[in-house]
Amino acid sequence: MRLTGLSHLLVEQIAIIAALLAYLTGIVSVRPHPVPPEDPHPFSTQEQGREPEKGEKAIEKVVLVIIDALRTDHLVLTPQPLMPHMYDLLKNGKAYGFVLHTATPTVTLPRIKSLVTGSIPGFMDVITNFGAGELVDDNLIQRWVDAGKRIHFFGDNTWLSLFPKHFTRYDGVTSFFVSDYTEVDGNVSRHIVNEMRSDDWDVLIMHYLGLDHIGHLEGPMSSLIGPKLLEMDRILHEIHQGLQRKEKPYLVLVCGDHGMSDAGGHGGSSHSEVTTSAMLFSDTFGKITRSKPREVKQVDVASTLAFLTNVEVPEGNVGCPITEVVSHFGIKKRMMLHHNAAKQLLGVARGSGVRVNHDNADLLFEEATKLHQEVLEKMDKESPDEAYIDSVSKRVLKFYQGCEQMASDALTSKLQSYDLPTIFASTIIVIMVLTVSIWRMFTGALFTDNISGISILCCAGCTLLLWLLSCAATTNSHICHLFRPTPWLLTVAIIYIMVMVSQVFRARLPEPGQRDGGLEIVSYFLLIGTGLHTVSLLGTSLVEEEHQTLYFLTTSLHFSFILKLLIQGMRPLQRYHSKVQGREKSPFEVDVDSSEGELPTSLGKKDKQESFLQKLRKSPYKIVVLLIISVVLSRLMRSWNSTGDKWKHLEDLGDDIRASGSSVLALVVLSGLVVTIFLFSQTCLPLVLVSCGCIFGRHFQWSGKSSELGTVEAQISYLVLFVLFISGLLKAGLITCKAQDSKSQKLLDVYDPEEEKISIVLKHSYATICLLCLLLQRADNVGLISLVFLQNHIVSAVLCKLVTHCIISKKMAALAVNWLAFAHFFYQGNSNSLTTVDISAGFVGVTSYRPVIHGFLIATQTFGGSFLTYLSYLTHIISKDGQKERWQQPLYVWWAVRLATISLYLVNVTFQRHHLFIWSVFTPKLLYEGAHLLVLCVLTLFMWSVEKICTILEVSYRFE
């Protein structure tokens, strides 16, 4: 097998992706097998409390209404009645209100699982949120089905993926089409009239999505929030009246699956995201004493509903029954319910290997059970002592509830289990690849292109031997299960490591004179800054506020360049002449016959015939001016969007633009588009103009109601961008509509067509992706992204000149671009929390649900700024010098930096897996690091594809 060009790097990236995926499979959800504690005084079947007591009505109709992204200040903690009917029920003591505390991640799929299983799903469920499979864990829905209850469902089709065979009637709606907040709820509500008239159901589940979609589109302070909450209130009022007309005992639960951040998204761990409203009302409840809504856990809902509907609690439940809701039961039944709840929780704890408060909970359960038995014996006597029974019963309930709380707290703190052999193996593989990568980068070693099949087979045999030894040592690991992806992923990575180790011993080192020279102060600053930035990610606060670190580094780098250039430009004239005579040219001196007349020259004596503009053009101060402009752009962009965790609530420039009205917003968008047109006018001006016009029309429509959401303009823009990309391929000659003639054949002798073709393709590709990112942005961010393009153009040109004239090395320039790429990621308002992912970008111009397209558009909007920063620098390099060694080297540098960060982070997550903030800070950051790694993989694949296609066509063209 022959690997040339970027093929080595591409194979290495595939191996690292396999290792990371294996690492993620090592973080698994807890699936406990309950082992109930020994009951010293088992109760008879009659005493189990399952049958209704005298005068107690069994609930026949259960309605669950889930309002996606319902905040606490929308219902239970609102200072004003945003939902009047629900507010009156709470005010008049006809309903219970609670603040429901959820776990992270606050996305729909794991939150639904938590509601119906009473357990805490794994964090990695966030990855499968777009493609859920059938739920195999014990759950409340399955318990109801086993009890013979008929369940109807209408709403978010995530439920249909989880429960494909459980509903007797259903109608799902697409949950991720966030641009729709009217029809998505109308398709659910249209079933209410028929359901309230019919009597062929026992459980009705309705999941509304409109509120969540409004939050994604316009935020929690949107003018659309109030009407949507009133709509939900009218629906709940209609359901309430329909249940009352049936004259059958009913129970209604209204809650959100998660909250909504102050920016409108969700997925993170802020208080407004992990808390939501919950409200229960029933005609079986007695008079409710109004009090301030207290906080309960989301996992408490499953056990509470199970007790109220007389079914068994799901075996994996880790929540406690909500005491207020079962307070209308008789004392005998309440004691029995809490006895069963405590017994179930202790069984889960024992099955999970969790010691609850050093086994004090087991002793407390035994004591409560003895007292419970005594109370039942006293109650069976002819003349029971009511005062004694009441006192001891309250004590029994207090013991049981204390036992439940201790067990529940202990279980919820153990969110995940870990397959340590898989995790350690994956981490070691990544560290080994990092070692080879750094050695290759600093030594400049050249690996052989030919890798024999025999070598690969030998490495595969060694891998098989390692697998057998691992399985003999750890039989419970995922590594030992061939029907799981883990062993195969690790096999790919380990074989690559073995092949690379053999390559290291055969690598050819360059001559000492061919290596880079010594380092200067700017280079030291880049290396130390990169190291400190990587190490800073070990702290939770520095992860949450990583943008501050990047802002400081990029600004300091600009000033260090400016200082370096000023010192270089102000050297005394005599020193300059002495260096020239000693054949040591100034970095700003240019050969007389140089083709690049615009390169800056020394500030020595100039020709009197030169004009002022010519002098300025050749002066190093030109670069200083460009760097000052770049610093000003950085300061402006960092003020555009507040991000991070501690200060994201502060007003920013984007808020001021939105608050200033549509005229100012339109001016900002128009200004950004003008800058974009100026930058890409030489690419294909007509297509760029049409695309920019469509982008403006997407936000400020002029074509009437049919284009209300800018869908038509966005679709036209997609078509124009496709044509723009194809025009680049045509111009580069990668695709042609006519045969080559003698004239084009003569051009082959003038220049090397391969480098020219790559340059043309990259310029058109860069313009296409830039315009696509502009299209996907919110209106107030269009101006920001245009400034990102402008800074990319300035910094890439400056770095190319500094490298050409040996101010910094090629590797150090690549490190500077890496800092800038991450700064651009945060300038957009992104952070290391899942909350800032703009889901609405995936539905720009898309009229139907297409998961792959939505994912591609969301990723482009989120990471497009970083990707374009890398691509801009590569485009500038190739336009100046198409030598492969020059433009490929930055890819290796960026890859080594990303490997260093991901290696340290894997070690950090592994050894801090029991840290308090592992799921709210470290794990989301790990997902982002994996995403940044994929950005580089996509960039490498793109550059490799362009290089290979151009090379193949060039070879075939020469042979024609």
JSON list of C-alpha atoms in Angstrom, two decimals, residues 597-786:
[
{"chain": "A", "resi": 597, "resn": "GLY", "atom": "CA", "xyz": [7.07, 44.53, -5.72]},
{"chain": "A", "resi": 598, "resn": "GLU", "atom": "CA", "xyz": [4.63, 45.06, -2.87]},
{"chain": "A", "resi": 599, "resn": "LEU", "atom": "CA", "xyz": [6.81, 43.30, -0.32]},
{"chain": "A", "resi": 600, "resn": "PRO", "atom": "CA", "xyz": [7.96, 45.65, 2.47]},
{"chain": "A", "resi": 601, "resn": "THR", "atom": "CA", "xyz": [11.55, 46.83, 2.41]},
{"chain": "A", "resi": 602, "resn": "SER", "atom": "CA", "xyz": [13.92, 48.22, 4.98]},
{"chain": "A", "resi": 603, "resn": "LEU", "atom": "CA", "xyz": [13.40, 51.68, 6.39]},
{"chain": "A", "resi": 604, "resn": "GLY", "atom": "CA", "xyz": [16.81, 52.67, 5.09]},
{"chain": "A", "resi": 605, "resn": "LYS", "atom": "CA", "xyz": [17.47, 55.31, 2.48]},
{"chain": "A", "resi": 606, "resn": "LYS", "atom": "CA", "xyz": [14.92, 55.27, -0.31]},
{"chain": "A", "resi": 607, "resn": "ASP", "atom": "CA", "xyz": [15.05, 56.41, -3.91]},
{"chain": "A", "resi": 608, "resn": "LYS", "atom": "CA", "xyz": [14.02, 60.06, -4.21]},
{"chain": "A", "resi": 609, "resn": "GLN", "atom": "CA", "xyz": [11.94, 59.22, -7.31]},
{"chain": "A", "resi": 610, "resn": "GLU", "atom": "CA", "xyz": [9.52, 57.05, -5.30]},
{"chain": "A", "resi": 611, "resn": "SER", "atom": "CA", "xyz": [6.12, 58.45, -4.39]},
{"chain": "A", "resi": 612, "resn": "PHE", "atom": "CA", "xyz": [4.77, 58.46, -0.86]},
{"chain": "A", "resi": 613, "resn": "LEU", "atom": "CA", "xyz": [2.35, 55.58, -1.63]},
{"chain": "A", "resi": 614, "resn": "GLN", "atom": "CA", "xyz": [5.19, 53.51, -3.08]},
{"chain": "A", "resi": 615, "resn": "LYS", "atom": "CA", "xyz": [7.25, 54.12, 0.03]},
{"chain": "A", "resi": 616, "resn": "LEU", "atom": "CA", "xyz": [4.33, 53.19, 2.26]},
{"chain": "A", "resi": 617, "resn": "ARG", "atom": "CA", "xyz": [3.72, 50.07, 0.21]},
{"chain": "A", "resi": 618, "resn": "LYS", "atom": "CA", "xyz": [7.28, 48.92, 0.75]},
{"chain": "A", "resi": 619, "resn": "SER", "atom": "CA", "xyz": [7.38, 49.93, 4.39]},
{"chain": "A", "resi": 620, "resn": "PRO", "atom": "CA", "xyz": [7.01, 47.48, 7.30]},
{"chain": "A", "resi": 621, "resn": "TYR", "atom": "CA", "xyz": [4.55, 49.98, 8.73]},
{"chain": "A", "resi": 622, "resn": "LYS", "atom": "CA", "xyz": [2.06, 48.72, 6.18]},
{"chain": "A", "resi": 623, "resn": "ILE", "atom": "CA", "xyz": [1.94, 45.43, 8.06]},
{"chain": "A", "resi": 624, "resn": "VAL", "atom": "CA", "xyz": [1.80, 47.31, 11.37]},
{"chain": "A", "resi": 625, "resn": "VAL", "atom": "CA", "xyz": [-1.25, 49.21, 10.14]},
{"chain": "A", "resi": 626, "resn": "LEU", "atom": "CA", "xyz": [-2.91, 45.95, 9.06]},
{"chain": "A", "resi": 627, "resn": "LEU", "atom": "CA", "xyz": [-2.22, 44.40, 12.47]},
{"chain": "A", "resi": 628, "resn": "ILE", "atom": "CA", "xyz": [-3.69, 47.44, 14.22]},
{"chain": "A", "resi": 629, "resn": "ILE", "atom": "CA", "xyz": [-6.82, 47.11, 12.07]},
{"chain": "A", "resi": 630, "resn": "SER", "atom": "CA", "xyz": [-6.98, 43.42, 13.03]},
{"chain": "A", "resi": 631, "resn": "VAL", "atom": "CA", "xyz": [-6.72, 44.32, 16.75]},
{"chain": "A", "resi": 632, "resn": "VAL", "atom": "CA", "xyz": [-9.58, 46.80, 16.37]},
{"chain": "A", "resi": 633, "resn": "LEU", "atom": "CA", "xyz": [-11.65, 44.13, 14.63]},
{"chain": "A", "resi": 634, "resn": "SER", "atom": "CA", "xyz": [-10.92, 41.69, 17.47]},
{"chain": "A", "resi": 635, "resn": "ARG", "atom": "CA", "xyz": [-12.03, 44.20, 20.09]},
{"chain": "A", "resi": 636, "resn": "LEU", "atom": "CA", "xyz": [-15.23, 44.89, 18.16]},
{"chain": "A", "resi": 637, "resn": "MET", "atom": "CA", "xyz": [-16.03, 41.21, 17.62]},
{"chain": "A", "resi": 638, "resn": "ARG", "atom": "CA", "xyz": [-15.40, 40.16, 21.22]},
{"chain": "A", "resi": 639, "resn": "SER", "atom": "CA", "xyz": [-18.03, 42.71, 22.28]},
{"chain": "A", "resi": 640, "resn": "TRP", "atom": "CA", "xyz": [-20.58, 41.39, 19.79]},
{"chain": "A", "resi": 641, "resn": "ASN", "atom": "CA", "xyz": [-21.75, 38.31, 21.73]},
{"chain": "A", "resi": 642, "resn": "SER", "atom": "CA", "xyz": [-21.48, 37.64, 25.48]},
{"chain": "A", "resi": 643, "resn": "THR", "atom": "CA", "xyz": [-20.62, 34.02, 26.06]},
{"chain": "A", "resi": 644, "resn": "GLY", "atom": "CA", "xyz": [-19.18, 31.69, 28.69]},
{"chain": "A", "resi": 645, "resn": "ASP", "atom": "CA", "xyz": [-20.93, 31.05, 32.00]},
{"chain": "A", "resi": 646, "resn": "LYS", "atom": "CA", "xyz": [-20.44, 33.93, 34.44]},
{"chain": "A", "resi": 647, "resn": "TRP", "atom": "CA", "xyz": [-21.08, 37.00, 32.26]},
{"chain": "A", "resi": 648, "resn": "LYS", "atom": "CA", "xyz": [-23.18, 35.70, 29.39]},
{"chain": "A", "resi": 649, "resn": "HIS", "atom": "CA", "xyz": [-26.22, 37.50, 30.84]},
{"chain": "A", "resi": 650, "resn": "LEU", "atom": "CA", "xyz": [-24.62, 40.90, 30.28]},
{"chain": "A", "resi": 651, "resn": "GLU", "atom": "CA", "xyz": [-25.83, 43.02, 27.38]},
{"chain": "A", "resi": 652, "resn": "ASP", "atom": "CA", "xyz": [-23.61, 42.97, 24.32]},
{"chain": "A", "resi": 653, "resn": "LEU", "atom": "CA", "xyz": [-23.38, 44.72, 21.00]},
{"chain": "A", "resi": 654, "resn": "GLY", "atom": "CA", "xyz": [-25.69, 42.16, 19.39]},
{"chain": "A", "resi": 655, "resn": "ASP", "atom": "CA", "xyz": [-28.39, 42.95, 21.97]},
{"chain": "A", "resi": 656, "resn": "ASP", "atom": "CA", "xyz": [-28.02, 46.68, 21.24]},
{"chain": "A", "resi": 657, "resn": "ILE", "atom": "CA", "xyz": [-28.35, 46.07, 17.50]},
{"chain": "A", "resi": 658, "resn": "ARG", "atom": "CA", "xyz": [-31.52, 44.03, 17.96]},
{"chain": "A", "resi": 659, "resn": "ALA", "atom": "CA", "xyz": [-32.97, 46.56, 20.38]},
{"chain": "A", "resi": 660, "resn": "SER", "atom": "CA", "xyz": [-32.28, 49.47, 18.02]},
{"chain": "A", "resi": 661, "resn": "GLY", "atom": "CA", "xyz": [-34.95, 48.38, 15.61]},
{"chain": "A", "resi": 662, "resn": "SER", "atom": "CA", "xyz": [-35.19, 46.87, 12.14]},
{"chain": "A", "resi": 663, "resn": "SER", "atom": "CA", "xyz": [-33.59, 49.89, 10.41]},
{"chain": "A", "resi": 664, "resn": "VAL", "atom": "CA", "xyz": [-30.33, 49.60, 12.35]},
{"chain": "A", "resi": 665, "resn": "LEU", "atom": "CA", "xyz": [-30.38, 45.81, 11.99]},
{"chain": "A", "resi": 666, "resn": "ALA", "atom": "CA", "xyz": [-30.88, 46.11, 8.23]},
{"chain": "A", "resi": 667, "resn": "LEU", "atom": "CA", "xyz": [-28.00, 48.60, 8.04]},
{"chain": "A", "resi": 668, "resn": "VAL", "atom": "CA", "xyz": [-25.68, 46.21, 9.91]},
{"chain": "A", "resi": 669, "resn": "VAL", "atom": "CA", "xyz": [-26.66, 43.30, 7.64]},
{"chain": "A", "resi": 670, "resn": "LEU", "atom": "CA", "xyz": [-26.20, 45.45, 4.54]},
{"chain": "A", "resi": 671, "resn": "SER", "atom": "CA", "xyz": [-22.79, 46.66, 5.74]},
{"chain": "A", "resi": 672, "resn": "GLY", "atom": "CA", "xyz": [-21.67, 43.08, 6.34]},
{"chain": "A", "resi": 673, "resn": "LEU", "atom": "CA", "xyz": [-22.79, 42.04, 2.88]},
{"chain": "A", "resi": 674, "resn": "VAL", "atom": "CA", "xyz": [-20.93, 44.99, 1.31]},
{"chain": "A", "resi": 675, "resn": "VAL", "atom": "CA", "xyz": [-17.73, 43.88, 3.06]},
{"chain": "A", "resi": 676, "resn": "THR", "atom": "CA", "xyz": [-18.31, 40.34, 1.78]},
{"chain": "A", "resi": 677, "resn": "ILE", "atom": "CA", "xyz": [-18.87, 41.52, -1.79]},
{"chain": "A", "resi": 678, "resn": "PHE", "atom": "CA", "xyz": [-15.64, 43.56, -1.62]},
{"chain": "A", "resi": 679, "resn": "LEU", "atom": "CA", "xyz": [-13.66, 40.53, -0.41]},
{"chain": "A", "resi": 680, "resn": "PHE", "atom": "CA", "xyz": [-15.01, 38.11, -3.04]},
{"chain": "A", "resi": 681, "resn": "SER", "atom": "CA", "xyz": [-15.52, 40.44, -5.97]},
{"chain": "A", "resi": 682, "resn": "GLN", "atom": "CA", "xyz": [-12.72, 38.76, -7.93]},
{"chain": "A", "resi": 683, "resn": "THR", "atom": "CA", "xyz": [-14.18, 35.28, -7.52]},
{"chain": "A", "resi": 684, "resn": "CYS", "atom": "CA", "xyz": [-17.39, 35.56, -9.50]},
{"chain": "A", "resi": 685, "resn": "LEU", "atom": "CA", "xyz": [-19.01, 38.93, -8.86]},
{"chain": "A", "resi": 686, "resn": "PRO", "atom": "CA", "xyz": [-22.48, 38.27, -10.38]},
{"chain": "A", "resi": 687, "resn": "LEU", "atom": "CA", "xyz": [-23.02, 35.11, -8.35]},
{"chain": "A", "resi": 688, "resn": "VAL", "atom": "CA", "xyz": [-21.71, 36.76, -5.17]},
{"chain": "A", "resi": 689, "resn": "LEU", "atom": "CA", "xyz": [-24.11, 39.68, -5.68]},
{"chain": "A", "resi": 690, "resn": "VAL", "atom": "CA", "xyz": [-27.11, 37.40, -6.20]},
{"chain": "A", "resi": 691, "resn": "SER", "atom": "CA", "xyz": [-26.21, 35.32, -3.14]},
{"chain": "A", "resi": 692, "resn": "CYS", "atom": "CA", "xyz": [-25.80, 38.40, -0.94]},
{"chain": "A", "resi": 693, "resn": "GLY", "atom": "CA", "xyz": [-29.13, 39.72, -2.18]},
{"chain": "A", "resi": 694, "resn": "CYS", "atom": "CA", "xyz": [-30.81, 36.45, -1.20]},
{"chain": "A", "resi": 695, "resn": "ILE", "atom": "CA", "xyz": [-29.15, 36.56, 2.23]},
{"chain": "A", "resi": 696, "resn": "PHE", "atom": "CA", "xyz": [-30.52, 40.06, 2.79]},
{"chain": "A", "resi": 697, "resn": "GLY", "atom": "CA", "xyz": [-33.93, 38.91, 1.54]},
{"chain": "A", "resi": 698, "resn": "ARG", "atom": "CA", "xyz": [-33.92, 35.98, 3.95]},
{"chain": "A", "resi": 699, "resn": "HIS", "atom": "CA", "xyz": [-33.92, 38.37, 6.93]},
{"chain": "A", "resi": 700, "resn": "PHE", "atom": "CA", "xyz": [-35.86, 41.27, 5.40]},
{"chain": "A", "resi": 701, "resn": "GLN", "atom": "CA", "xyz": [-38.46, 39.83, 3.05]},
{"chain": "A", "resi": 702, "resn": "TRP", "atom": "CA", "xyz": [-40.05, 41.87, 0.30]},
{"chain": "A", "resi": 703, "resn": "SER", "atom": "CA", "xyz": [-41.85, 39.13, -1.63]},
{"chain": "A", "resi": 704, "resn": "GLY", "atom": "CA", "xyz": [-44.95, 38.78, 0.53]},
{"chain": "A", "resi": 705, "resn": "LYS", "atom": "CA", "xyz": [-46.40, 36.08, 2.76]},
{"chain": "A", "resi": 706, "resn": "SER", "atom": "CA", "xyz": [-45.14, 33.16, 0.70]},
{"chain": "A", "resi": 707, "resn": "SER", "atom": "CA", "xyz": [-41.62, 34.14, 1.72]},
{"chain": "A", "resi": 708, "resn": "GLU", "atom": "CA", "xyz": [-42.51, 34.87, 5.33]},
{"chain": "A", "resi": 709, "resn": "LEU", "atom": "CA", "xyz": [-39.65, 32.89, 6.78]},
{"chain": "A", "resi": 710, "resn": "GLY", "atom": "CA", "xyz": [-37.15, 33.63, 3.99]},
{"chain": "A", "resi": 711, "resn": "THR", "atom": "CA", "xyz": [-37.34, 30.03, 2.77]},
{"chain": "A", "resi": 712, "resn": "VAL", "atom": "CA", "xyz": [-37.50, 30.90, -0.93]},
{"chain": "A", "resi": 713, "resn": "GLU", "atom": "CA", "xyz": [-34.55, 33.29, -0.69]},
{"chain": "A", "resi": 714, "resn": "ALA", "atom": "CA", "xyz": [-32.52, 30.70, 1.20]},
{"chain": "A", "resi": 715, "resn": "GLN", "atom": "CA", "xyz": [-33.25, 28.02, -1.39]},
{"chain": "A", "resi": 716, "resn": "ILE", "atom": "CA", "xyz": [-32.24, 30.36, -4.21]},
{"chain": "A", "resi": 717, "resn": "SER", "atom": "CA", "xyz": [-29.04, 31.12, -2.33]},
{"chain": "A", "resi": 718, "resn": "TYR", "atom": "CA", "xyz": [-28.26, 27.40, -2.00]},
{"chain": "A", "resi": 719, "resn": "LEU", "atom": "CA", "xyz": [-28.62, 27.05, -5.77]},
{"chain": "A", "resi": 720, "resn": "VAL", "atom": "CA", "xyz": [-26.38, 30.05, -6.42]},
{"chain": "A", "resi": 721, "resn": "LEU", "atom": "CA", "xyz": [-23.71, 28.71, -4.04]},
{"chain": "A", "resi": 722, "resn": "PHE", "atom": "CA", "xyz": [-23.76, 25.37, -5.85]},
{"chain": "A", "resi": 723, "resn": "VAL", "atom": "CA", "xyz": [-23.29, 27.17, -9.17]},
{"chain": "A", "resi": 724, "resn": "LEU", "atom": "CA", "xyz": [-20.45, 29.22, -7.66]},
{"chain": "A", "resi": 725, "resn": "PHE", "atom": "CA", "xyz": [-18.64, 26.06, -6.56]},
{"chain": "A", "resi": 726, "resn": "ILE", "atom": "CA", "xyz": [-19.15, 24.43, -9.97]},
{"chain": "A", "resi": 727, "resn": "SER", "atom": "CA", "xyz": [-17.82, 27.56, -11.67]},
{"chain": "A", "resi": 728, "resn": "GLY", "atom": "CA", "xyz": [-14.64, 27.15, -9.65]},
{"chain": "A", "resi": 729, "resn": "LEU", "atom": "CA", "xyz": [-14.27, 23.57, -10.88]},
{"chain": "A", "resi": 730, "resn": "LEU", "atom": "CA", "xyz": [-14.83, 24.75, -14.45]},
{"chain": "A", "resi": 731, "resn": "LYS", "atom": "CA", "xyz": [-12.35, 27.58, -14.13]},
{"chain": "A", "resi": 732, "resn": "ALA", "atom": "CA", "xyz": [-9.76, 25.23, -12.66]},
{"chain": "A", "resi": 733, "resn": "GLY", "atom": "CA", "xyz": [-10.35, 22.75, -15.46]},
{"chain": "A", "resi": 734, "resn": "LEU", "atom": "CA", "xyz": [-11.35, 19.92, -13.14]},
{"chain": "A", "resi": 735, "resn": "ILE", "atom": "CA", "xyz": [-14.51, 19.54, -15.18]},
{"chain": "A", "resi": 736, "resn": "THR", "atom": "CA", "xyz": [-14.74, 20.67, -18.77]},
{"chain": "A", "resi": 737, "resn": "CYS", "atom": "CA", "xyz": [-17.31, 20.69, -21.53]},
{"chain": "A", "resi": 738, "resn": "LYS", "atom": "CA", "xyz": [-14.85, 20.65, -24.45]},
{"chain": "A", "resi": 739, "resn": "ALA", "atom": "CA", "xyz": [-11.72, 18.77, -25.46]},
{"chain": "A", "resi": 740, "resn": "GLN", "atom": "CA", "xyz": [-8.26, 20.20, -24.84]},
{"chain": "A", "resi": 741, "resn": "ASP", "atom": "CA", "xyz": [-6.70, 22.03, -27.82]},
{"chain": "A", "resi": 742, "resn": "SER", "atom": "CA", "xyz": [-3.14, 22.87, -28.74]},
{"chain": "A", "resi": 743, "resn": "LYS", "atom": "CA", "xyz": [-3.36, 26.28, -27.14]},
{"chain": "A", "resi": 744, "resn": "SER", "atom": "CA", "xyz": [-4.19, 24.88, -23.73]},
{"chain": "A", "resi": 745, "resn": "GLN", "atom": "CA", "xyz": [-1.46, 22.30, -24.22]},
{"chain": "A", "resi": 746, "resn": "LYS", "atom": "CA", "xyz": [1.12, 25.07, -24.67]},
{"chain": "A", "resi": 747, "resn": "LEU", "atom": "CA", "xyz": [0.05, 26.61, -21.38]},
{"chain": "A", "resi": 748, "resn": "LEU", "atom": "CA", "xyz": [1.39, 23.55, -19.58]},
{"chain": "A", "resi": 749, "resn": "ASP", "atom": "CA", "xyz": [4.88, 24.72, -20.34]},
{"chain": "A", "resi": 750, "resn": "VAL", "atom": "CA", "xyz": [4.28, 28.14, -18.81]},
{"chain": "A", "resi": 751, "resn": "TYR", "atom": "CA", "xyz": [3.17, 27.16, -15.31]},
{"chain": "A", "resi": 752, "resn": "ASP", "atom": "CA", "xyz": [2.44, 24.09, -13.24]},
{"chain": "A", "resi": 753, "resn": "PRO", "atom": "CA", "xyz": [-1.31, 23.57, -13.70]},
{"chain": "A", "resi": 754, "resn": "GLU", "atom": "CA", "xyz": [-1.68, 21.41, -10.58]},
{"chain": "A", "resi": 755, "resn": "GLU", "atom": "CA", "xyz": [-0.86, 24.21, -8.13]},
{"chain": "A", "resi": 756, "resn": "GLU", "atom": "CA", "xyz": [-2.87, 26.69, -10.17]},
{"chain": "A", "resi": 757, "resn": "LYS", "atom": "CA", "xyz": [-5.88, 24.41, -10.15]},
{"chain": "A", "resi": 758, "resn": "ILE", "atom": "CA", "xyz": [-5.68, 23.86, -6.40]},
{"chain": "A", "resi": 759, "resn": "SER", "atom": "CA", "xyz": [-5.51, 27.61, -5.83]},
{"chain": "A", "resi": 760, "resn": "ILE", "atom": "CA", "xyz": [-8.57, 28.31, -8.00]},
{"chain": "A", "resi": 761, "resn": "VAL", "atom": "CA", "xyz": [-10.61, 25.52, -6.38]},
{"chain": "A", "resi": 762, "resn": "LEU", "atom": "CA", "xyz": [-9.72, 26.73, -2.89]},
{"chain": "A", "resi": 763, "resn": "LYS", "atom": "CA", "xyz": [-10.64, 30.34, -3.65]},
{"chain": "A", "resi": 764, "resn": "HIS", "atom": "CA", "xyz": [-14.06, 29.38, -4.99]},
{"chain": "A", "resi": 765, "resn": "SER", "atom": "CA", "xyz": [-14.62, 26.85, -2.21]},
{"chain": "A", "resi": 766, "resn": "TYR", "atom": "CA", "xyz": [-13.68, 29.43, 0.41]},
{"chain": "A", "resi": 767, "resn": "ALA", "atom": "CA", "xyz": [-16.09, 31.97, -1.09]},
{"chain": "A", "resi": 768, "resn": "THR", "atom": "CA", "xyz": [-18.87, 29.37, -1.24]},
{"chain": "A", "resi": 769, "resn": "ILE", "atom": "CA", "xyz": [-18.49, 28.30, 2.40]},
{"chain": "A", "resi": 770, "resn": "CYS", "atom": "CA", "xyz": [-18.24, 31.94, 3.55]},
{"chain": "A", "resi": 771, "resn": "LEU", "atom": "CA", "xyz": [-21.52, 32.81, 1.86]},
{"chain": "A", "resi": 772, "resn": "LEU", "atom": "CA", "xyz": [-23.13, 29.65, 3.27]},
{"chain": "A", "resi": 773, "resn": "CYS", "atom": "CA", "xyz": [-22.08, 30.65, 6.80]},
{"chain": "A", "resi": 774, "resn": "LEU", "atom": "CA", "xyz": [-23.53, 34.13, 6.21]},
{"chain": "A", "resi": 775, "resn": "LEU", "atom": "CA", "xyz": [-26.81, 32.58, 5.10]},
{"chain": "A", "resi": 776, "resn": "LEU", "atom": "CA", "xyz": [-27.11, 30.43, 8.23]},
{"chain": "A", "resi": 777, "resn": "GLN", "atom": "CA", "xyz": [-26.42, 33.22, 10.73]},
{"chain": "A", "resi": 778, "resn": "ARG", "atom": "CA", "xyz": [-28.97, 35.20, 12.71]},
{"chain": "A", "resi": 779, "resn": "ALA", "atom": "CA", "xyz": [-29.51, 38.66, 11.29]},
{"chain": "A", "resi": 780, "resn": "ASP", "atom": "CA", "xyz": [-27.52, 40.40, 14.04]},
{"chain": "A", "resi": 781, "resn": "ASN", "atom": "CA", "xyz": [-24.56, 38.05, 13.47]},
{"chain": "A", "resi": 782, "resn": "VAL", "atom": "CA", "xyz": [-24.23, 38.70, 9.72]},
{"chain": "A", "resi": 783, "resn": "GLY", "atom": "CA", "xyz": [-22.11, 41.80, 10.36]},
{"chain": "A", "resi": 784, "resn": "LEU", "atom": "CA", "xyz": [-19.93, 39.85, 12.79]},
{"chain": "A", "resi": 785, "resn": "ILE", "atom": "CA", "xyz": [-19.21, 37.02, 10.34]},
{"chain": "A", "resi": 786, "resn": "SER", "atom": "CA", "xyz": [-18.28, 39.50, 7.63]}
]
